[in-house]
mmCIF file of C-alpha atoms in Angstrom:
data_model
loop_
_atom_site.group_PDB
_atom_site.id
_atom_site.type_symbol
_atom_site.label_atom_id
_atom_site.label_comp_id
_atom_site.label_asym_id
_atom_site.label_seq_id
_atom_site.Cartn_x
_atom_site.Cartn_y
_atom_site.Cartn_z
ATOM 1 C CA UNK U 16 58.087 -34.147 44.146
ATOM 2 C CA UNK U 17 57.704 -33.001 40.547
ATOM 3 C CA UNK U 18 54.778 -31.134 38.956
ATOM 4 C CA UNK U 19 52.481 -32.953 36.550
ATOM 5 C CA UNK U 20 51.408 -31.475 33.168
ATOM 6 C CA UNK U 21 49.376 -32.427 30.102
ATOM 7 C CA UNK U 22 50.240 -32.118 26.390
ATOM 8 C CA UNK U 23 47.229 -32.689 24.115
ATOM 9 C CA UNK U 24 47.313 -33.281 20.345
ATOM 10 C CA UNK U 25 43.527 -32.781 19.760
ATOM 11 C CA UNK U 26 43.138 -36.218 18.157
ATOM 12 C CA UNK U 27 40.220 -36.602 15.765
ATOM 13 C CA UNK U 28 38.526 -39.801 16.860
ATOM 14 C CA UNK U 29 37.204 -42.153 14.226
ATOM 15 C CA UNK U 30 33.742 -40.972 13.207
ATOM 16 C CA UNK U 31 34.333 -37.436 14.552
ATOM 17 C CA UNK U 32 35.365 -34.124 13.014
ATOM 18 C CA UNK U 33 38.125 -31.601 13.709
ATOM 19 C CA UNK U 34 35.665 -29.300 15.536
ATOM 20 C CA UNK U 35 34.743 -32.168 17.831
ATOM 21 C CA UNK U 36 38.433 -32.715 18.642
ATOM 22 C CA UNK U 37 39.027 -29.064 19.458
ATOM 23 C CA UNK U 38 35.965 -28.839 21.668
ATOM 24 C CA UNK U 39 37.151 -31.995 23.466
ATOM 25 C CA UNK U 40 40.571 -30.400 24.043
ATOM 26 C CA UNK U 41 38.804 -27.454 25.711
ATOM 27 C CA UNK U 42 36.925 -29.823 28.020
ATOM 28 C CA UNK U 43 40.116 -31.697 28.773
ATOM 29 C CA UNK U 44 41.843 -28.454 29.748
ATOM 30 C CA UNK U 45 38.967 -27.518 32.011
ATOM 31 C CA UNK U 46 39.240 -30.891 33.687
ATOM 32 C CA UNK U 47 43.011 -30.570 34.091
ATOM 33 C CA UNK U 48 42.475 -27.152 35.616
ATOM 34 C CA UNK U 49 39.978 -28.554 38.188
ATOM 35 C CA UNK U 50 42.159 -31.533 39.055
ATOM 36 C CA UNK U 51 45.340 -29.621 39.856
ATOM 37 C CA UNK U 52 47.700 -30.184 36.865
ATOM 38 C CA UNK U 53 50.236 -27.380 36.537
ATOM 39 C CA UNK U 54 50.315 -26.890 32.765
ATOM 40 C CA UNK U 55 48.211 -27.755 29.752
ATOM 41 C CA UNK U 56 50.055 -27.505 26.436
ATOM 42 C CA UNK U 57 48.900 -28.018 22.860
ATOM 43 C CA UNK U 58 50.908 -29.136 19.899
ATOM 44 C CA UNK U 59 51.706 -27.888 16.402
ATOM 45 C CA UNK U 60 51.246 -30.507 13.690
ATOM 46 C CA UNK U 61 50.888 -29.930 9.957
ATOM 47 C CA UNK U 62 49.581 -32.393 7.378
ATOM 48 C CA UNK U 63 48.749 -34.866 10.125
ATOM 49 C CA UNK U 64 45.056 -35.205 9.289
ATOM 50 C CA UNK U 65 44.236 -37.291 12.346
ATOM 51 C CA UNK U 66 44.929 -34.377 14.775
ATOM 52 C CA UNK U 67 43.380 -30.918 14.788
ATOM 53 C CA UNK U 68 46.220 -29.074 16.527
ATOM 54 C CA UNK U 69 47.920 -27.007 13.826
ATOM 55 C CA UNK U 70 47.962 -23.522 15.408
ATOM 56 C CA UNK U 71 48.762 -23.637 19.116
ATOM 57 C CA UNK U 72 48.491 -19.868 19.677
ATOM 58 C CA UNK U 73 44.925 -19.731 18.388
ATOM 59 C CA UNK U 74 43.833 -22.723 20.467
ATOM 60 C CA UNK U 75 45.660 -21.387 23.520
ATOM 61 C CA UNK U 76 43.531 -18.215 23.441
ATOM 62 C CA UNK U 77 40.353 -20.263 23.807
ATOM 63 C CA UNK U 78 41.907 -22.577 26.417
ATOM 64 C CA UNK U 79 43.150 -19.703 28.565
ATOM 65 C CA UNK U 80 39.700 -18.036 28.454
ATOM 66 C CA UNK U 81 38.020 -21.325 29.401
ATOM 67 C CA UNK U 82 40.188 -22.086 32.443
ATOM 68 C CA UNK U 83 41.043 -20.243 35.668
ATOM 69 C CA UNK U 84 44.368 -21.382 37.134
ATOM 70 C CA UNK U 85 46.346 -23.795 34.952
ATOM 71 C CA UNK U 86 49.192 -22.491 32.825
ATOM 72 C CA UNK U 87 48.455 -22.783 29.069
ATOM 73 C CA UNK U 88 51.253 -23.296 26.585
ATOM 74 C CA UNK U 89 52.576 -24.482 23.252
ATOM 75 C CA UNK U 90 54.333 -27.766 22.950
ATOM 76 C CA UNK U 91 55.559 -26.221 20.786
ATOM 77 C CA UNK U 92 55.770 -23.495 18.193
ATOM 78 C CA UNK U 93 58.164 -24.602 15.421
ATOM 79 C CA UNK U 94 60.156 -21.405 15.467
ATOM 80 C CA UNK U 95 62.201 -21.672 12.229
ATOM 81 C CA UNK U 96 59.020 -21.316 10.187
ATOM 82 C CA UNK U 97 58.108 -17.968 11.734
ATOM 83 C CA UNK U 98 59.253 -14.458 12.602
ATOM 84 C CA UNK U 99 60.419 -14.250 16.171
ATOM 85 C CA UNK U 100 58.887 -10.729 16.395
ATOM 86 C CA UNK U 101 55.443 -12.036 15.383
ATOM 87 C CA UNK U 102 55.702 -14.985 17.803
ATOM 88 C CA UNK U 103 56.655 -12.559 20.582
ATOM 89 C CA UNK U 104 53.649 -10.350 19.860
ATOM 90 C CA UNK U 105 51.276 -13.318 19.726
ATOM 91 C CA UNK U 106 52.431 -14.549 23.099
ATOM 92 C CA UNK U 107 52.559 -11.111 24.627
ATOM 93 C CA UNK U 108 48.925 -10.692 23.599
ATOM 94 C CA UNK U 109 48.118 -13.945 25.394
ATOM 95 C CA UNK U 110 50.136 -12.859 28.423
ATOM 96 C CA UNK U 111 48.409 -9.456 28.547
ATOM 97 C CA UNK U 112 44.994 -11.138 28.752
ATOM 98 C CA UNK U 113 46.110 -13.967 31.021
ATOM 99 C CA UNK U 114 49.102 -12.767 33.132
ATOM 100 C CA UNK U 115 51.435 -15.385 34.609
ATOM 101 C CA UNK U 116 49.620 -18.221 32.872
ATOM 102 C CA UNK U 117 51.249 -18.405 29.430
ATOM 103 C CA UNK U 118 54.107 -20.690 28.300
ATOM 104 C CA UNK U 119 55.936 -20.502 25.000
ATOM 105 C CA UNK U 120 57.447 -23.841 24.172
ATOM 106 C CA UNK U 121 59.581 -23.707 21.016
ATOM 107 C CA UNK U 122 61.098 -26.397 18.835
ATOM 108 C CA UNK U 123 62.511 -26.920 15.380
ATOM 109 C CA UNK U 124 61.195 -30.306 14.217
ATOM 110 C CA UNK U 125 61.002 -30.414 10.417
ATOM 111 C CA UNK U 126 57.729 -31.358 8.815
ATOM 112 C CA UNK U 127 56.890 -32.774 5.336
ATOM 113 C CA UNK U 128 58.850 -31.191 2.473
ATOM 114 C CA UNK U 129 55.839 -29.456 0.982
ATOM 115 C CA UNK U 130 54.764 -28.160 4.439
ATOM 116 C CA UNK U 131 58.220 -26.686 4.963
ATOM 117 C CA UNK U 132 58.087 -25.045 1.569
ATOM 118 C CA UNK U 133 54.607 -23.631 2.120
ATOM 119 C CA UNK U 134 55.511 -22.209 5.538
ATOM 120 C CA UNK U 135 58.715 -20.628 4.310
ATOM 121 C CA UNK U 136 58.167 -19.598 0.694
ATOM 122 C CA UNK U 137 57.922 -15.865 1.410
ATOM 123 C CA UNK U 138 61.120 -15.707 3.436
ATOM 124 C CA UNK U 139 64.145 -13.880 2.124
ATOM 125 C CA UNK U 140 66.655 -13.486 4.931
ATOM 126 C CA UNK U 141 67.570 -16.603 6.875
ATOM 127 C CA UNK U 142 68.145 -16.297 10.607
ATOM 128 C CA UNK U 143 69.686 -19.061 12.677
ATOM 129 C CA UNK U 144 67.557 -20.925 15.235
ATOM 130 C CA UNK U 145 69.696 -19.740 18.145
ATOM 131 C CA UNK U 146 69.462 -16.150 16.918
ATOM 132 C CA UNK U 147 65.659 -16.493 16.791
ATOM 133 C CA UNK U 148 65.713 -17.674 20.424
ATOM 134 C CA UNK U 149 67.816 -14.672 21.439
ATOM 135 C CA UNK U 150 65.467 -12.401 19.520
ATOM 136 C CA UNK U 151 62.506 -13.712 21.533
ATOM 137 C CA UNK U 152 64.374 -13.092 24.785
ATOM 138 C CA UNK U 153 65.124 -9.539 23.666
ATOM 139 C CA UNK U 154 61.443 -8.890 22.885
ATOM 140 C CA UNK U 155 60.187 -10.475 26.121
ATOM 141 C CA UNK U 156 62.568 -8.328 28.257
ATOM 142 C CA UNK U 157 62.025 -5.009 26.394
ATOM 143 C CA UNK U 158 65.765 -4.803 25.833
ATOM 144 C CA UNK U 159 66.658 -1.645 23.830
ATOM 145 C CA UNK U 160 70.236 -1.368 25.067
ATOM 146 C CA UNK U 161 72.026 -4.332 23.468
ATOM 147 C CA UNK U 162 73.608 -4.244 19.999
ATOM 148 C CA UNK U 163 70.665 -6.129 18.494
ATOM 149 C CA UNK U 164 69.921 -5.444 14.804
ATOM 150 C CA UNK U 165 66.485 -4.209 15.882
ATOM 151 C CA UNK U 166 67.700 -2.553 19.047
ATOM 152 C CA UNK U 167 64.914 0.001 19.442
ATOM 153 C CA UNK U 168 62.126 -2.388 18.477
ATOM 154 C CA UNK U 169 59.797 -3.608 21.238
ATOM 155 C CA UNK U 170 57.071 -6.225 21.031
ATOM 156 C CA UNK U 171 53.591 -5.040 21.858
ATOM 157 C CA UNK U 172 51.460 -5.098 23.853
ATOM 158 C CA UNK U 173 53.951 -4.282 26.612
ATOM 159 C CA UNK U 174 53.193 -6.349 29.693
ATOM 160 C CA UNK U 175 54.361 -6.374 33.295
ATOM 161 C CA UNK U 176 54.924 -10.126 33.119
ATOM 162 C CA UNK U 177 56.453 -12.318 30.416
ATOM 163 C CA UNK U 178 55.534 -15.786 29.097
ATOM 164 C CA UNK U 179 57.763 -18.568 30.329
ATOM 165 C CA UNK U 180 60.117 -19.767 27.578
ATOM 166 C CA UNK U 181 60.842 -23.459 27.116
ATOM 167 C CA UNK U 182 63.095 -25.168 24.595
ATOM 168 C CA UNK U 183 61.866 -28.555 23.426
ATOM 169 C CA UNK U 184 64.346 -31.154 22.304
ATOM 170 C CA UNK U 185 65.516 -34.715 22.100
ATOM 171 C CA UNK U 186 69.241 -34.632 22.736
ATOM 172 C CA UNK U 187 72.511 -32.877 23.344
ATOM 173 C CA UNK U 188 72.110 -30.176 20.671
ATOM 174 C CA UNK U 189 68.947 -28.708 22.046
ATOM 175 C CA UNK U 190 70.117 -29.162 25.639
ATOM 176 C CA UNK U 191 73.236 -27.133 24.874
ATOM 177 C CA UNK U 192 71.238 -24.294 23.295
ATOM 178 C CA UNK U 193 68.843 -24.245 26.252
ATOM 179 C CA UNK U 194 71.758 -24.108 28.728
ATOM 180 C CA UNK U 195 73.703 -21.430 26.874
ATOM 181 C CA UNK U 196 70.641 -19.145 26.575
ATOM 182 C CA UNK U 197 69.164 -19.689 30.013
ATOM 183 C CA UNK U 198 65.931 -21.441 29.004
ATOM 184 C CA UNK U 199 63.846 -24.132 30.693
ATOM 185 C CA UNK U 200 64.358 -27.458 28.874
ATOM 186 C CA UNK U 201 61.654 -29.977 27.947
ATOM 187 C CA UNK U 202 63.038 -33.376 26.855
ATOM 188 C CA UNK U 203 60.772 -35.401 24.541
ATOM 189 C CA UNK U 204 61.244 -38.839 26.046
ATOM 190 C CA UNK U 205 58.152 -40.001 24.081
ATOM 191 C CA UNK U 206 59.949 -39.229 20.836
ATOM 192 C CA UNK U 207 63.404 -40.478 21.684
ATOM 193 C CA UNK U 208 63.710 -42.618 24.793
ATOM 194 C CA UNK U 209 67.439 -42.809 24.280
ATOM 195 C CA UNK U 210 69.981 -44.015 26.787
ATOM 196 C CA UNK U 211 71.826 -40.674 26.575
ATOM 197 C CA UNK U 212 68.734 -38.573 27.327
ATOM 198 C CA UNK U 213 69.551 -38.342 31.032
ATOM 199 C CA UNK U 214 73.129 -37.405 30.127
ATOM 200 C CA UNK U 215 71.872 -34.622 27.895
ATOM 201 C CA UNK U 216 69.712 -33.267 30.723
ATOM 202 C CA UNK U 217 72.614 -33.504 33.184
ATOM 203 C CA UNK U 218 74.850 -31.605 30.786
ATOM 204 C CA UNK U 219 72.110 -28.971 30.432
ATOM 205 C CA UNK U 220 72.048 -28.474 34.231
ATOM 206 C CA UNK U 221 75.869 -28.346 34.386
ATOM 207 C CA UNK U 222 76.313 -25.768 31.658
ATOM 208 C CA UNK U 223 73.238 -23.658 32.379
ATOM 209 C CA UNK U 224 73.792 -19.897 32.268
ATOM 210 C CA UNK U 225 71.181 -17.726 34.034
ATOM 211 C CA UNK U 226 69.202 -15.330 31.843
ATOM 212 C CA UNK U 227 66.903 -12.408 32.494
ATOM 213 C CA UNK U 228 63.967 -14.865 32.193
ATOM 214 C CA UNK U 229 65.304 -17.807 34.196
ATOM 215 C CA UNK U 230 67.717 -17.876 37.118
ATOM 216 C CA UNK U 231 68.195 -21.615 37.540
ATOM 217 C CA UNK U 232 67.922 -24.676 35.271
ATOM 218 C CA UNK U 233 64.494 -26.249 35.055
ATOM 219 C CA UNK U 234 63.664 -29.584 33.372
ATOM 220 C CA UNK U 235 60.550 -31.309 32.205
ATOM 221 C CA UNK U 236 60.260 -34.656 30.434
ATOM 222 C CA UNK U 237 57.323 -35.627 28.188
ATOM 223 C CA UNK U 238 55.992 -39.166 28.034
ATOM 224 C CA UNK U 239 53.279 -41.108 26.205
ATOM 225 C CA UNK U 240 51.066 -42.676 28.866
ATOM 226 C CA UNK U 241 48.094 -45.066 28.539
ATOM 227 C CA UNK U 242 46.111 -45.380 31.734
ATOM 228 C CA UNK U 243 42.883 -47.219 32.540
ATOM 229 C CA UNK U 244 41.181 -48.851 35.481
ATOM 230 C CA UNK U 245 42.900 -52.151 34.757
ATOM 231 C CA UNK U 246 46.055 -53.296 32.962
ATOM 232 C CA UNK U 247 43.845 -55.216 30.521
ATOM 233 C CA UNK U 248 41.810 -52.164 29.554
ATOM 234 C CA UNK U 249 45.024 -50.116 29.226
ATOM 235 C CA UNK U 250 46.396 -52.710 26.838
ATOM 236 C CA UNK U 251 43.292 -52.365 24.656
ATOM 237 C CA UNK U 252 43.778 -48.625 24.558
ATOM 238 C CA UNK U 253 47.456 -49.087 23.732
ATOM 239 C CA UNK U 254 46.605 -51.169 20.677
ATOM 240 C CA UNK U 255 44.758 -48.160 19.235
ATOM 241 C CA UNK U 256 47.791 -45.996 19.921
ATOM 242 C CA UNK U 257 50.011 -48.667 18.298
ATOM 243 C CA UNK U 258 47.848 -48.461 15.123
ATOM 244 C CA UNK U 259 47.739 -44.651 15.142
ATOM 245 C CA UNK U 260 51.538 -44.479 15.229
ATOM 246 C CA UNK U 261 51.718 -46.911 12.320
ATOM 247 C CA UNK U 262 49.180 -44.824 10.425
ATOM 248 C CA UNK U 263 51.129 -41.593 11.061
ATOM 249 C CA UNK U 264 54.293 -43.193 9.733
ATOM 250 C CA UNK U 265 52.611 -44.616 6.629
ATOM 251 C CA UNK U 266 52.396 -42.990 3.158
ATOM 252 C CA UNK U 267 48.546 -42.716 3.184
ATOM 253 C CA UNK U 268 47.396 -42.242 6.790
ATOM 254 C CA UNK U 269 43.611 -42.040 7.376
ATOM 255 C CA UNK U 270 42.184 -38.726 8.653
ATOM 256 C CA UNK U 271 41.243 -40.081 12.081
ATOM 257 C CA UNK U 272 42.494 -41.694 15.254
ATOM 258 C CA UNK U 273 41.430 -45.369 15.127
ATOM 259 C CA UNK U 274 38.976 -46.747 17.631
ATOM 260 C CA UNK U 275 39.791 -49.619 19.927
ATOM 261 C CA UNK U 276 37.443 -51.881 17.942
ATOM 262 C CA UNK U 277 39.162 -50.969 14.692
ATOM 263 C CA UNK U 278 42.580 -51.778 16.168
ATOM 264 C CA UNK U 279 41.412 -55.111 17.507
ATOM 265 C CA UNK U 280 39.665 -56.130 14.275
ATOM 266 C CA UNK U 281 42.634 -55.133 12.094
ATOM 267 C CA UNK U 282 45.476 -56.624 14.016
ATOM 268 C CA UNK U 283 49.143 -56.279 12.884
ATOM 269 C CA UNK U 284 51.300 -58.003 10.327
ATOM 270 C CA UNK U 285 54.660 -59.492 11.335
ATOM 271 C CA UNK U 286 56.592 -56.458 10.074
ATOM 272 C CA UNK U 287 54.150 -54.120 11.750
ATOM 273 C CA UNK U 288 54.488 -56.027 14.998
ATOM 274 C CA UNK U 289 58.243 -55.263 15.002
ATOM 275 C CA UNK U 290 57.471 -51.550 14.655
ATOM 276 C CA UNK U 291 54.844 -51.785 17.376
ATOM 277 C CA UNK U 292 57.324 -53.398 19.761
ATOM 278 C CA UNK U 293 59.805 -50.595 19.043
ATOM 279 C CA UNK U 294 57.179 -47.913 19.595
ATOM 280 C CA UNK U 295 56.174 -49.508 22.863
ATOM 281 C CA UNK U 296 59.488 -48.256 24.246
ATOM 282 C CA UNK U 297 57.968 -44.790 23.955
ATOM 283 C CA UNK U 298 54.925 -45.589 26.118
ATOM 284 C CA UNK U 299 54.015 -46.215 29.716
ATOM 285 C CA UNK U 300 51.001 -48.572 29.919
ATOM 286 C CA UNK U 301 48.961 -49.855 32.809
ATOM 287 C CA UNK U 302 46.656 -49.008 35.659
ATOM 288 C CA UNK U 303 47.218 -45.728 37.483
ATOM 289 C CA UNK U 304 49.562 -47.056 40.190
ATOM 290 C CA UNK U 305 51.737 -48.918 37.622
ATOM 291 C CA UNK U 306 52.016 -45.839 35.415
ATOM 292 C CA UNK U 307 52.662 -43.620 38.463
ATOM 293 C CA UNK U 308 55.544 -45.834 39.517
ATOM 294 C CA UNK U 309 57.173 -45.700 36.087
ATOM 295 C CA UNK U 310 56.696 -41.926 35.855
ATOM 296 C CA UNK U 311 58.348 -41.490 39.234
ATOM 297 C CA UNK U 312 61.219 -43.721 38.120
ATOM 298 C CA UNK U 313 61.779 -41.768 34.930
ATOM 299 C CA UNK U 314 61.572 -38.452 36.735
ATOM 300 C CA UNK U 315 64.322 -39.720 39.061
ATOM 301 C CA UNK U 316 66.483 -40.922 36.140
ATOM 302 C CA UNK U 317 66.292 -37.505 34.456
ATOM 303 C CA UNK U 318 66.209 -35.457 37.612
ATOM 304 C CA UNK U 319 63.061 -33.846 36.253
ATOM 305 C CA UNK U 320 61.277 -30.917 37.935
ATOM 306 C CA UNK U 321 58.137 -31.654 35.931
ATOM 307 C CA UNK U 322 56.644 -34.502 33.943
ATOM 308 C CA UNK U 323 54.338 -33.830 30.981
ATOM 309 C CA UNK U 324 51.895 -36.657 30.126
ATOM 310 C CA UNK U 325 50.554 -37.030 26.636
ATOM 311 C CA UNK U 326 47.106 -38.725 26.906
ATOM 312 C CA UNK U 327 46.988 -39.639 23.241
ATOM 313 C CA UNK U 328 44.427 -42.460 23.528
ATOM 314 C CA UNK U 329 41.297 -43.285 21.595
ATOM 315 C CA UNK U 330 38.060 -41.666 22.766
ATOM 316 C CA UNK U 331 37.425 -38.357 24.580
ATOM 317 C CA UNK U 332 35.875 -40.202 27.551
ATOM 318 C CA UNK U 333 39.027 -42.340 27.890
ATOM 319 C CA UNK U 334 41.267 -39.250 27.840
ATOM 320 C CA UNK U 335 39.157 -37.601 30.518
ATOM 321 C CA UNK U 336 39.216 -40.751 32.648
ATOM 322 C CA UNK U 337 42.955 -41.039 32.257
ATOM 323 C CA UNK U 338 43.510 -37.531 33.664
ATOM 324 C CA UNK U 339 41.228 -38.276 36.609
ATOM 325 C CA UNK U 340 42.991 -41.610 37.389
ATOM 326 C CA UNK U 341 46.468 -40.024 37.289
ATOM 327 C CA UNK U 342 45.375 -37.074 39.363
ATOM 328 C CA UNK U 343 44.035 -39.419 42.029
ATOM 329 C CA UNK U 344 47.160 -41.573 41.963
ATOM 330 C CA UNK U 345 49.415 -38.497 42.403
ATOM 331 C CA UNK U 346 47.064 -36.884 44.932
ATOM 332 C CA UNK U 347 46.860 -33.732 42.832
ATOM 333 C CA UNK U 348 44.892 -30.777 44.199
ATOM 334 C CA UNK U 349 44.315 -27.125 43.463
ATOM 335 C CA UNK U 350 46.366 -24.911 45.757
#
């Protein structure tokens, strides 16, 4: 059986503020810890005013201090914007304070043009994405023997354990990089539920080369899930997610995650309905047993070792309830 994880965006519910969203994420992590989920990751989003998760490392520090057992991670740090050395030191600091509980998930999704410019305007020398990944591995293993351009440089604080490294991706390119460099691979099914996703994962396993940080291939898939006591209530929650996705993709998105009532009152135009139907391919919706069955099916299709659920639904109470329902359906427990 596969492990079950959570990835939270810290959505800012309609009528709430960013502080409320971050405090709710802390409570959600505490609940996931008590229920027996393996990992709790937080995202990096910029200029998405309806979510509060812009700096995963900062939020991870609070989450790790507020929980006892669960692994805390980034889903993920958008590495091309940053110095690998600084990322390594951030995550080594987390690892030093919370040994064997820290995950570094990295990705390279581009953001808005002005965000990309603002995050990169002080950079002079360009380093390739794959080189940045190899730099992180050097810093996490205290390698001073290779012919690295910063051979004698080590990332501090020096720790007895290292964060787990995961590469996030949506296809063959990221899968190939993860395999070549011996990284765990997290496939974003929620972003690109493509027919060749399972093929990309299979290729990753076939071409995997062991590294100093990982001996065997390891795969997680991430899914949007909407779970409630009944299929009817799950459908109501899904309408709010439908509207949020439309908002995010619009030119002037509001600075909040819409409520169920707002979604029901507003409805969708014919052209919007077509987008909604397309986006529904990215979701699993229903009561706990229905969603469990589909998660199990997808895990089998991908050969996944872990499944990461994104509980991006309206209302903190609904998110908490969703974690409890899934934990019960999967008979999760704390070891």
